[in-house]
Coordinates of C-alpha atoms in Angstrom, one line a residue:
M130 CA -142.5 -37.2 -70.4
Q131 CA -140.2 -38.2 -72.9
I132 CA -137.3 -36.4 -74.8
A133 CA -134.7 -37.5 -76.7
E134 CA -132.3 -35.8 -78.7
T135 CA -132.2 -36.7 -82.4
A136 CA -129.5 -35.1 -84.0
S137 CA -126.9 -31.9 -83.3
D138 CA -125.0 -29.7 -85.8
G139 CA -123.4 -27.0 -84.6
L140 CA -126.0 -24.9 -83.7
K141 CA -128.6 -26.5 -84.7
R142 CA -130.3 -29.4 -82.2
A143 CA -133.6 -32.0 -82.7
F144 CA -135.3 -33.8 -80.2
A145 CA -138.1 -36.2 -80.2
V146 CA -140.8 -35.4 -77.0
T147 CA -143.4 -37.9 -76.1
I148 CA -146.5 -37.3 -74.1
P149 CA -148.0 -39.9 -72.7
A150 CA -152.0 -40.8 -73.8
K151 CA -152.8 -41.5 -70.2
E152 CA -150.6 -38.1 -69.1
I153 CA -152.9 -35.9 -71.3
A154 CA -156.5 -38.3 -69.8
A155 CA -155.4 -37.2 -66.0
R156 CA -154.4 -33.7 -67.2
I157 CA -158.4 -33.9 -68.5
D158 CA -160.1 -35.3 -66.2
G159 CA -158.6 -33.1 -64.0
E160 CA -159.9 -29.7 -66.1
V161 CA -164.0 -32.2 -65.8
K162 CA -163.3 -32.0 -62.4
K163 CA -162.6 -28.5 -62.2
I164 CA -165.0 -26.5 -64.5
A165 CA -167.9 -29.1 -63.5
P166 CA -168.8 -27.6 -60.5
Q167 CA -169.6 -23.8 -63.0
V168 CA -171.5 -26.3 -66.1
K169 CA -175.5 -25.2 -66.6
M170 CA -177.4 -27.4 -68.4
P171 CA -181.3 -28.3 -68.7
G172 CA -182.4 -30.8 -66.6
F173 CA -179.4 -31.0 -63.7
R174 CA -179.2 -28.4 -60.8
P175 CA -176.3 -26.6 -60.7
G176 CA -173.1 -28.1 -60.3
K177 CA -174.5 -31.4 -60.9
V178 CA -174.1 -32.3 -64.2
P179 CA -172.4 -35.9 -64.5
A180 CA -168.8 -35.7 -66.0
N181 CA -168.9 -37.7 -68.7
L182 CA -171.6 -34.9 -70.6
V183 CA -169.2 -32.6 -69.0
R184 CA -167.1 -34.6 -71.9
K185 CA -169.5 -34.4 -74.3
M186 CA -169.8 -30.5 -74.2
H187 CA -166.3 -29.2 -74.0
G188 CA -164.4 -33.1 -74.3
A189 CA -162.3 -31.3 -77.9
A190 CA -161.5 -27.6 -76.4
L191 CA -160.7 -29.7 -74.2
H192 CA -158.1 -31.3 -75.3
Q193 CA -156.2 -28.9 -77.5
D194 CA -156.2 -26.5 -74.2
V195 CA -154.7 -29.1 -72.2
L196 CA -152.0 -30.3 -75.1
N197 CA -151.6 -26.5 -75.5
A198 CA -150.6 -26.5 -71.4
A199 CA -148.4 -30.5 -71.6
I200 CA -146.2 -28.9 -75.1
R201 CA -146.0 -25.9 -73.4
E202 CA -144.2 -27.3 -70.3
A203 CA -142.7 -30.2 -72.2
M204 CA -140.4 -27.2 -74.0
D205 CA -139.1 -26.0 -70.8
K206 CA -138.9 -29.3 -69.4
L207 CA -136.6 -29.9 -72.7
V208 CA -135.0 -26.2 -72.1
R209 CA -134.1 -26.7 -68.8
D210 CA -133.2 -30.0 -68.8
N211 CA -130.2 -29.5 -71.6
N212 CA -129.6 -26.5 -70.4
L213 CA -130.1 -24.7 -74.1
R214 CA -130.6 -21.1 -75.3
P215 CA -132.6 -21.0 -78.0
A216 CA -131.4 -18.6 -80.6
M217 CA -135.0 -18.4 -81.9
Q218 CA -138.7 -19.9 -81.0
P219 CA -138.9 -23.7 -81.3
E220 CA -139.8 -25.7 -84.2
V221 CA -143.0 -28.0 -83.0
A222 CA -144.0 -30.2 -85.3
L223 CA -146.7 -32.9 -83.9
G224 CA -146.8 -35.8 -85.8
E225 CA -149.3 -37.4 -88.3
G226 CA -152.7 -38.8 -87.6
Y227 CA -152.3 -37.5 -84.0
E228 CA -155.8 -37.8 -82.0
E229 CA -157.3 -37.5 -78.8
G230 CA -155.9 -41.2 -76.4
K231 CA -152.9 -41.6 -78.5
D232 CA -149.5 -40.1 -77.4
A233 CA -148.4 -37.0 -78.8
E234 CA -145.0 -37.7 -80.9
L235 CA -143.2 -34.3 -81.0
A236 CA -140.6 -33.3 -83.0
V237 CA -138.4 -30.3 -81.8
A238 CA -135.8 -28.3 -84.2
L239 CA -134.3 -24.7 -83.1
E240 CA -131.0 -23.1 -82.7
V241 CA -128.9 -22.6 -79.5
L242 CA -126.6 -19.3 -79.1
P243 CA -123.0 -19.9 -79.6
E244 CA -121.1 -20.5 -76.2
I245 CA -119.3 -17.5 -76.4
A246 CA -115.4 -16.9 -74.6
A247 CA -115.2 -13.5 -72.1
P248 CA -114.8 -11.1 -74.2
D249 CA -111.5 -9.2 -74.6
I250 CA -112.5 -5.5 -73.7
T251 CA -109.1 -4.8 -73.0
G252 CA -106.9 -2.6 -75.1
L253 CA -109.5 -0.6 -76.6
K254 CA -108.1 2.4 -78.2
L255 CA -110.4 5.0 -79.7
E256 CA -110.6 8.4 -80.9
K257 CA -113.5 10.9 -80.0
L258 CA -113.9 13.4 -83.3
T259 CA -115.2 16.5 -82.0
V260 CA -116.8 19.8 -83.5
P261 CA -116.6 22.9 -82.5
V262 CA -119.4 25.3 -82.8
S263 CA -118.2 28.2 -84.1
D264 CA -120.3 32.2 -83.5
A265 CA -120.5 31.9 -87.3
E266 CA -122.6 28.8 -87.3
V267 CA -125.0 30.1 -84.6
T268 CA -124.9 33.5 -86.8
E269 CA -125.4 31.3 -90.3
A270 CA -128.2 29.1 -87.8
V271 CA -130.0 32.7 -86.9
A272 CA -130.7 33.1 -90.3
K273 CA -132.1 30.7 -91.6
I274 CA -134.9 30.7 -89.0
A275 CA -134.6 34.7 -90.3
S276 CA -134.8 33.9 -93.7
G277 CA -138.4 31.5 -93.2
Q278 CA -139.8 34.5 -91.3
K279 CA -139.8 36.4 -94.6
S280 CA -141.6 40.1 -94.1
F281 CA -142.2 42.3 -96.8
V282 CA -142.3 46.0 -96.9
A283 CA -144.2 48.4 -100.0
A284 CA -141.1 49.4 -102.8
K285 CA -140.2 52.0 -104.7
K286 CA -143.9 53.8 -106.6
G287 CA -143.8 52.0 -110.6
K288 CA -141.9 49.0 -109.6
K289 CA -142.5 46.2 -112.3
A290 CA -142.9 43.3 -109.8
A291 CA -139.9 41.1 -110.1
T292 CA -139.8 37.1 -109.0
G293 CA -139.2 36.8 -104.8
D294 CA -141.5 40.2 -104.7
Q295 CA -144.8 40.2 -103.6
V296 CA -147.4 41.0 -105.3
V297 CA -151.3 42.3 -104.1
I298 CA -154.2 41.3 -106.4
D299 CA -157.9 41.1 -107.3
F300 CA -158.3 38.1 -109.0
L301 CA -161.5 36.9 -111.0
G302 CA -161.3 33.5 -113.1
K303 CA -163.8 33.0 -115.9
L304 CA -164.7 29.1 -118.0
D305 CA -165.6 29.9 -121.8
G306 CA -166.0 33.5 -120.2
V307 CA -168.6 32.9 -116.6
P308 CA -167.3 33.4 -113.9
F309 CA -166.8 30.0 -111.4
E310 CA -167.1 28.6 -108.1
G311 CA -163.6 29.6 -105.8
G312 CA -162.2 31.1 -108.6
A313 CA -161.7 34.9 -107.1
G314 CA -160.6 36.7 -104.1
E315 CA -159.9 40.0 -103.4
D316 CA -156.5 41.9 -101.0
T317 CA -154.9 38.4 -101.8
P318 CA -150.7 38.4 -101.2
L319 CA -149.3 36.6 -103.7
E320 CA -144.8 35.7 -103.7
L321 CA -143.7 35.4 -107.1
G322 CA -142.1 32.4 -107.7
A323 CA -143.5 30.5 -104.5
G324 CA -145.6 28.0 -106.3
R325 CA -148.9 28.8 -104.6
F326 CA -150.9 28.8 -107.2
I327 CA -151.3 26.8 -110.8
P328 CA -148.2 27.1 -112.9
G329 CA -147.9 29.7 -115.7
F330 CA -150.8 32.2 -113.1
E331 CA -147.0 33.6 -111.1
E332 CA -144.9 34.0 -114.2
Q333 CA -147.4 36.0 -115.9
L334 CA -148.3 38.6 -113.5
V335 CA -144.0 39.2 -113.4
G336 CA -143.3 42.9 -115.1
M337 CA -146.5 43.8 -113.7
K338 CA -146.7 47.6 -111.5
A339 CA -149.2 48.4 -109.0
G340 CA -153.2 49.8 -111.1
E341 CA -152.3 47.4 -113.3
D342 CA -154.7 45.0 -115.0
R343 CA -154.4 42.4 -117.2
V344 CA -156.2 38.4 -118.6
I345 CA -153.8 36.0 -118.6
D346 CA -154.7 32.5 -119.1
V347 CA -154.1 29.5 -117.7
T348 CA -154.0 25.7 -117.9
F349 CA -155.4 23.6 -114.6
P350 CA -153.5 20.8 -114.3
A351 CA -155.2 17.3 -115.1
D352 CA -155.3 16.3 -111.5
Y353 CA -156.7 18.7 -110.0
P354 CA -159.7 18.1 -107.1
A355 CA -162.2 19.9 -109.0
E356 CA -163.9 17.3 -111.4
N357 CA -164.9 21.0 -113.3
L358 CA -161.9 22.2 -113.6
K359 CA -159.7 19.5 -114.5
G360 CA -157.2 20.1 -117.8
K361 CA -159.7 22.8 -118.7
A362 CA -158.2 26.0 -120.2
V363 CA -159.5 29.2 -117.7
T364 CA -158.8 32.9 -117.7
F365 CA -158.1 35.4 -115.0
D366 CA -159.5 39.1 -114.3
V367 CA -156.3 41.1 -112.8
T368 CA -155.6 44.0 -111.0
V369 CA -152.4 44.2 -109.5
K370 CA -152.2 46.7 -106.1
D371 CA -149.5 46.8 -104.8
V372 CA -146.2 45.6 -105.0
K373 CA -143.8 44.3 -102.4
V374 CA -140.4 44.2 -101.8
E375 CA -138.1 41.7 -99.1
G376 CA -137.2 43.4 -96.2
E377 CA -134.1 42.8 -94.1
A378 CA -134.5 40.5 -91.5
K379 CA -132.7 42.9 -88.2
L380 CA -131.7 40.0 -86.3
D381 CA -131.8 41.8 -83.4
D382 CA -133.7 41.6 -79.8
E383 CA -137.1 42.2 -81.6
F384 CA -136.7 39.9 -83.6
A385 CA -135.6 37.5 -80.9
K386 CA -139.2 38.4 -79.2
S387 CA -141.3 38.1 -82.7
L388 CA -140.3 34.2 -81.7
G389 CA -141.5 34.3 -78.1
L390 CA -137.7 34.4 -77.0
E391 CA -136.8 37.7 -74.5
S392 CA -133.3 38.3 -76.5
L393 CA -131.2 37.8 -79.3
E394 CA -128.5 36.1 -76.8
Q395 CA -131.1 33.9 -75.7
L396 CA -131.9 32.4 -78.9
Q397 CA -128.1 32.4 -79.8
G398 CA -127.7 30.2 -76.8
L399 CA -130.5 27.9 -77.8
L400 CA -129.4 27.9 -81.2
R401 CA -125.8 27.3 -79.7
G402 CA -126.9 24.4 -77.9
Q403 CA -129.1 22.4 -80.3
L404 CA -125.7 22.8 -82.5
E405 CA -123.5 21.4 -80.1
Q406 CA -126.1 18.1 -79.2
E407 CA -126.1 17.8 -83.0
T408 CA -122.4 17.4 -83.0
A409 CA -122.3 15.3 -80.0
G410 CA -124.2 12.4 -81.8
L411 CA -122.2 12.8 -85.5
T412 CA -118.9 12.0 -83.1
R413 CA -121.4 8.9 -80.2
T414 CA -121.9 7.7 -84.3
A415 CA -117.7 8.1 -85.1
M416 CA -116.9 6.5 -81.8
K417 CA -119.4 3.4 -81.8
R418 CA -118.6 2.7 -85.4
A419 CA -115.2 2.6 -84.4
L420 CA -115.6 0.5 -81.5
L421 CA -118.1 -2.3 -83.1
D422 CA -115.7 -2.1 -86.0
Q423 CA -112.6 -3.8 -83.2
L424 CA -114.6 -5.8 -81.6
A425 CA -115.3 -7.4 -85.2
A426 CA -112.2 -8.3 -85.8
A427 CA -111.5 -9.3 -82.4
H428 CA -114.5 -12.2 -82.0
D429 CA -115.2 -14.3 -84.5
F430 CA -117.5 -17.3 -84.1
D431 CA -120.6 -19.0 -86.2
V432 CA -123.8 -17.3 -85.6
P433 CA -127.8 -19.4 -85.4
P434 CA -128.6 -18.8 -89.0
S435 CA -132.3 -17.9 -88.2
M436 CA -130.6 -15.7 -86.8
V437 CA -129.0 -14.1 -89.5
E438 CA -131.7 -14.9 -91.9
A439 CA -134.0 -13.1 -89.9
E440 CA -131.4 -9.9 -89.7
F441 CA -130.9 -10.5 -93.2
E442 CA -134.5 -10.4 -94.1
Q443 CA -134.7 -7.2 -92.5
I444 CA -132.5 -5.5 -94.2
W445 CA -133.3 -6.5 -97.5
Q446 CA -137.1 -5.1 -97.0
Q447 CA -135.5 -1.9 -96.3
L448 CA -133.6 -1.9 -99.0
Q449 CA -136.6 -2.5 -101.4
Q450 CA -138.6 0.3 -99.4
E451 CA -135.5 2.0 -100.2
A452 CA -135.0 1.7 -103.9
A453 CA -138.5 2.2 -104.9
G454 CA -138.6 5.4 -103.9
E455 CA -135.9 6.1 -105.8
D456 CA -136.1 7.5 -109.5
D457 CA -135.5 4.3 -111.4
P458 CA -136.9 2.1 -109.1
A459 CA -135.7 -0.7 -111.4
A460 CA -131.8 0.2 -111.7
A461 CA -132.1 0.4 -108.1
R462 CA -133.2 -3.1 -107.7
L463 CA -130.9 -4.3 -109.6
E464 CA -127.8 -2.0 -107.8
I465 CA -129.2 -3.9 -104.7
E466 CA -129.8 -7.3 -106.0
G467 CA -126.1 -7.5 -107.0
D468 CA -124.3 -6.9 -103.2
K469 CA -127.0 -9.5 -101.5
D470 CA -123.9 -11.6 -101.0
D471 CA -122.4 -8.6 -99.5
Y472 CA -126.0 -7.5 -97.6
R473 CA -126.5 -11.0 -95.7
A474 CA -122.7 -10.6 -94.7
I475 CA -123.6 -7.6 -92.9
A476 CA -126.7 -9.4 -91.5
V477 CA -124.0 -11.9 -89.8
R478 CA -122.5 -8.9 -88.6
R479 CA -125.2 -7.4 -87.0
V480 CA -125.8 -10.5 -85.2
R481 CA -122.0 -11.5 -84.3
L482 CA -122.0 -7.8 -82.6
G483 CA -125.5 -7.9 -81.3
L484 CA -124.4 -11.8 -79.3
L485 CA -121.2 -10.4 -78.1
L486 CA -122.4 -7.5 -76.6
S487 CA -124.9 -9.5 -75.2
E488 CA -122.1 -11.1 -73.4
I489 CA -120.0 -8.0 -72.5
G490 CA -123.6 -7.0 -71.2
Q491 CA -124.4 -9.5 -68.5
A492 CA -120.9 -10.3 -67.8
N493 CA -119.8 -6.4 -66.4
G494 CA -123.7 -6.7 -64.9
V495 CA -125.4 -3.9 -67.3
Q496 CA -128.8 -4.1 -66.9
V497 CA -132.1 -2.1 -68.3
S498 CA -133.8 -1.7 -65.1
P499 CA -137.1 -1.5 -64.0
Q500 CA -137.9 2.2 -64.2
E501 CA -136.4 2.6 -67.4
M502 CA -137.8 -0.5 -68.9
E503 CA -141.7 1.0 -67.7
M504 CA -141.0 4.8 -69.5
L505 CA -139.6 2.6 -72.5
I506 CA -143.4 1.0 -72.8
Q507 CA -144.9 4.0 -71.4
Q508 CA -143.1 6.4 -74.2
A509 CA -143.8 3.4 -76.9
A510 CA -147.3 3.8 -75.5
R511 CA -148.1 7.0 -77.3
Q512 CA -148.2 6.3 -80.8
Y513 CA -151.7 4.4 -80.1
R514 CA -154.9 5.3 -79.2
D515 CA -156.5 5.7 -76.5
E516 CA -158.6 2.8 -76.9
D517 CA -155.0 0.6 -77.7
R518 CA -152.7 2.1 -75.3
D519 CA -153.5 -0.6 -72.6
R520 CA -153.3 -3.2 -74.6
F521 CA -150.2 -2.2 -75.9
V522 CA -149.2 -2.4 -72.7
E523 CA -150.2 -5.1 -71.5
Y524 CA -148.6 -6.8 -75.0
I525 CA -145.1 -6.4 -73.9
R526 CA -145.3 -7.4 -70.4
S527 CA -146.6 -10.8 -71.5
N528 CA -144.7 -11.1 -74.5
A529 CA -140.7 -11.9 -73.4
L530 CA -139.7 -11.6 -77.1
A531 CA -141.7 -8.6 -77.8
A532 CA -140.1 -6.0 -74.8
A533 CA -137.1 -7.6 -75.6
Q534 CA -137.5 -5.7 -78.6
L535 CA -138.2 -2.2 -77.5
R536 CA -135.6 -2.5 -74.5
A537 CA -132.8 -3.7 -77.0
P538 CA -131.4 0.0 -78.6
L539 CA -131.4 1.4 -74.5
Y540 CA -129.5 -1.9 -73.2
E541 CA -127.4 -1.4 -76.7
D542 CA -126.3 2.5 -76.1
K543 CA -125.6 0.9 -71.8
V544 CA -123.2 -2.0 -73.1
V545 CA -121.7 0.7 -75.5
D546 CA -120.9 3.7 -72.6
F547 CA -119.5 1.3 -70.4
L548 CA -117.3 0.3 -73.1
F549 CA -116.8 3.8 -73.9
D550 CA -115.5 4.2 -71.0
K551 CA -112.9 1.3 -70.6
A552 CA -111.1 2.1 -73.9
E553 CA -108.7 4.5 -74.5
V554 CA -110.0 7.7 -75.7
S555 CA -108.2 10.9 -77.5
E556 CA -109.6 13.6 -78.7
R557 CA -108.8 15.4 -81.8
Q558 CA -110.5 18.9 -83.2
V559 CA -111.9 18.1 -86.9
T560 CA -114.7 20.0 -89.0
R561 CA -118.3 19.0 -89.6
E562 CA -117.1 17.7 -92.9
E563 CA -114.4 15.4 -91.8
L564 CA -116.6 14.4 -89.2
Q565 CA -119.4 13.5 -91.3
A566 CA -117.2 11.9 -93.8
A567 CA -115.6 9.5 -91.6
I568 CA -119.1 8.5 -90.5
E569 CA -119.8 7.8 -93.5
A570 CA -116.3 5.8 -95.3
D571 CA -117.1 2.3 -95.7
E572 CA -114.3 1.4 -92.9
T573 CA -115.7 -1.6 -92.0
P574 CA -113.0 -4.7 -92.1
A575 CA -115.6 -7.7 -91.2
V576 CA -117.1 -7.1 -94.5
A577 CA -116.1 -7.6 -97.8
A578 CA -115.8 -3.9 -99.3
K579 CA -118.7 -3.6 -101.9
P580 CA -117.8 -2.1 -105.3
A581 CA -117.2 0.4 -105.3
K582 CA -121.2 1.9 -107.2
A583 CA -122.6 0.4 -104.1
K584 CA -121.0 3.5 -102.0
N585 CA -121.8 6.4 -104.3
A586 CA -123.3 9.0 -101.6
A587 CA -126.6 8.9 -104.9
K588 CA -127.9 6.1 -103.5
A589 CA -129.7 5.8 -100.7
P590 CA -130.8 2.5 -100.4
A591 CA -126.1 2.1 -100.0
K592 CA -126.5 5.0 -97.7
K593 CA -129.0 3.0 -95.9
A594 CA -126.8 -0.5 -96.0
A595 CA -123.9 1.7 -94.6
K596 CA -125.4 2.1 -91.3
A597 CA -127.3 -1.5 -90.9
E598 CA -123.0 -2.7 -90.7
A599 CA -122.0 -0.1 -88.2
E600 CA -125.5 -1.7 -85.9
P601 CA -125.3 -4.7 -83.8
A602 CA -128.4 -7.1 -84.3
P603 CA -130.9 -6.5 -81.1
E604 CA -129.6 -8.8 -77.7
P605 CA -132.1 -12.6 -77.5
A606 CA -135.3 -12.1 -76.6
P607 CA -135.8 -14.7 -73.3
A608 CA -136.6 -18.7 -75.0
K609 CA -140.4 -18.7 -74.8
A610 CA -142.5 -22.0 -75.3
P611 CA -144.4 -21.8 -78.7
A612 CA -148.5 -23.3 -78.7
P613 CA -149.0 -26.4 -80.5
A614 CA -151.5 -25.8 -84.1
K615 CA -155.3 -25.7 -84.0
K616 CA -155.8 -28.7 -85.4
P617 CA -153.3 -31.4 -83.7
A618 CA -154.6 -33.8 -86.6
A619 CA -153.0 -31.7 -89.4
K620 CA -150.8 -33.0 -90.7
K621 CA -147.5 -32.1 -89.9
A622 CA -149.0 -29.8 -87.7
S623 CA -146.0 -26.6 -86.8
A624 CA -146.2 -24.5 -83.4
A625 CA -143.8 -22.1 -84.4
A626 CA -145.1 -19.5 -82.6
P627 CA -147.8 -18.5 -80.3
V628 CA -151.4 -18.2 -81.2
A629 CA -152.7 -15.5 -83.1
A630 CA -149.3 -13.4 -80.7
N631 CA -150.2 -10.7 -83.4
E632 CA -153.3 -10.0 -83.8
D633 CA -153.2 -9.2 -80.0
K634 CA -151.0 -6.3 -80.6
P635 CA -153.3 -2.8 -80.8
A636 CA -152.0 -1.1 -84.7
P637 CA -151.2 2.5 -83.6
A638 CA -153.3 5.5 -84.7
N639 CA -154.0 6.4 -87.4
K640 CA -151.2 3.4 -89.2
K641 CA -151.8 -0.2 -90.4
P642 CA -149.9 -3.3 -88.7
A643 CA -147.2 -3.7 -90.0
A644 CA -143.8 -6.3 -89.5
K645 CA -142.1 -6.0 -86.2
K646 CA -138.1 -5.5 -86.7
A647 CA -136.1 -7.2 -85.7

């Protein structure tokens, strides 16, 4: 096997690899001898089929398998002997006109990770913005729960129903004067203004009193599920049997017990804990952003274009999805198109930060333990159907890239926690609004400031991109040798990824297979 470097430009490398025909032939002979004892053929006793017939029957498949294995070994040797750290899967092209009996000439192109000087993590200074949870916030949280547990009590005799009241009604729907199926009900409670019935129904009951009858006219929506009622004008004979008003919720122990708790104090304690956990998460987000800003400002090095492109595509697809959900999708897409260069700069920042955090973690012994990794795998497997969970687990354990993507968020958090411990941290109490503003503020020095329109809170795509600025890309995965194309004789056959790698991964329950995020 011969390996020669043909190009070196920045982080890009190119190699010419030659696998001699005699080496491939020797491997095929070895495989023939290995499988011959198991081959069965009419006219021959088991294990007695001549080697030339075995080769005739299975030669093409054996040649493909041997070539695949030889290319994988060649890539391993190339990486090992040249001390390379590939950023992405190498691109492998098999020379034109290749056929069995000839040397396999491979053109290999790859990008390597940059050499990063020992990151300077001294002198980090961070401000921890904290938000104390007040008794008033806890009371408000209890009140919100109570508002979702509406109860109604009898109204004063003769009260006219108003929006927000509850009426108990009997009703009978008629189409062209004839009752239709599903159009009747008795003793039906209905909160006026809640929008439970078709448009126009509830509004016509406003002002009615208990014991009053009324015939109302409504039209079913054009998209109503029942074909015989779509867009049809109908009448309803309605009798109001009772009018009720919303009762005042008493925030006491009885209310807490209605929720399955022992006391109001226990409910307040649970809600306080939730609020404290929520604000702690916001505090961490603000600190993390400030930390990443400092790291980005202090370190500058070239990053692999292929990693940047992959990261940009992830950001761009997410922005396109966000734009599709806007009131004016065309205008939203036009806006992000105008800021495309800024989003690409964000991708560069994220890749650089991801590499930097990975380097810091490795230099300081930060690791995700086997137990933690196993927990991640089992948690992720829960989103799959029972019959697919084992396949998913096997896929993660056998695919270094997929495992790295699953591990990346936890690894990043552990590196960030390590840096928090190393930094000089001061605390300052702020309001929730001030903390939220600090998170949403465009304070990223490493990225050129986007136009004002890209920062408006009204635009969800811009918000998502602002979040992307603060998030580093996942740590690089260990390189894995690619497999060759199925037909090595094909012109410029490329082998950039394992054959059918994505097909081996089961789809989550009730979900379509989706492109994996970097």
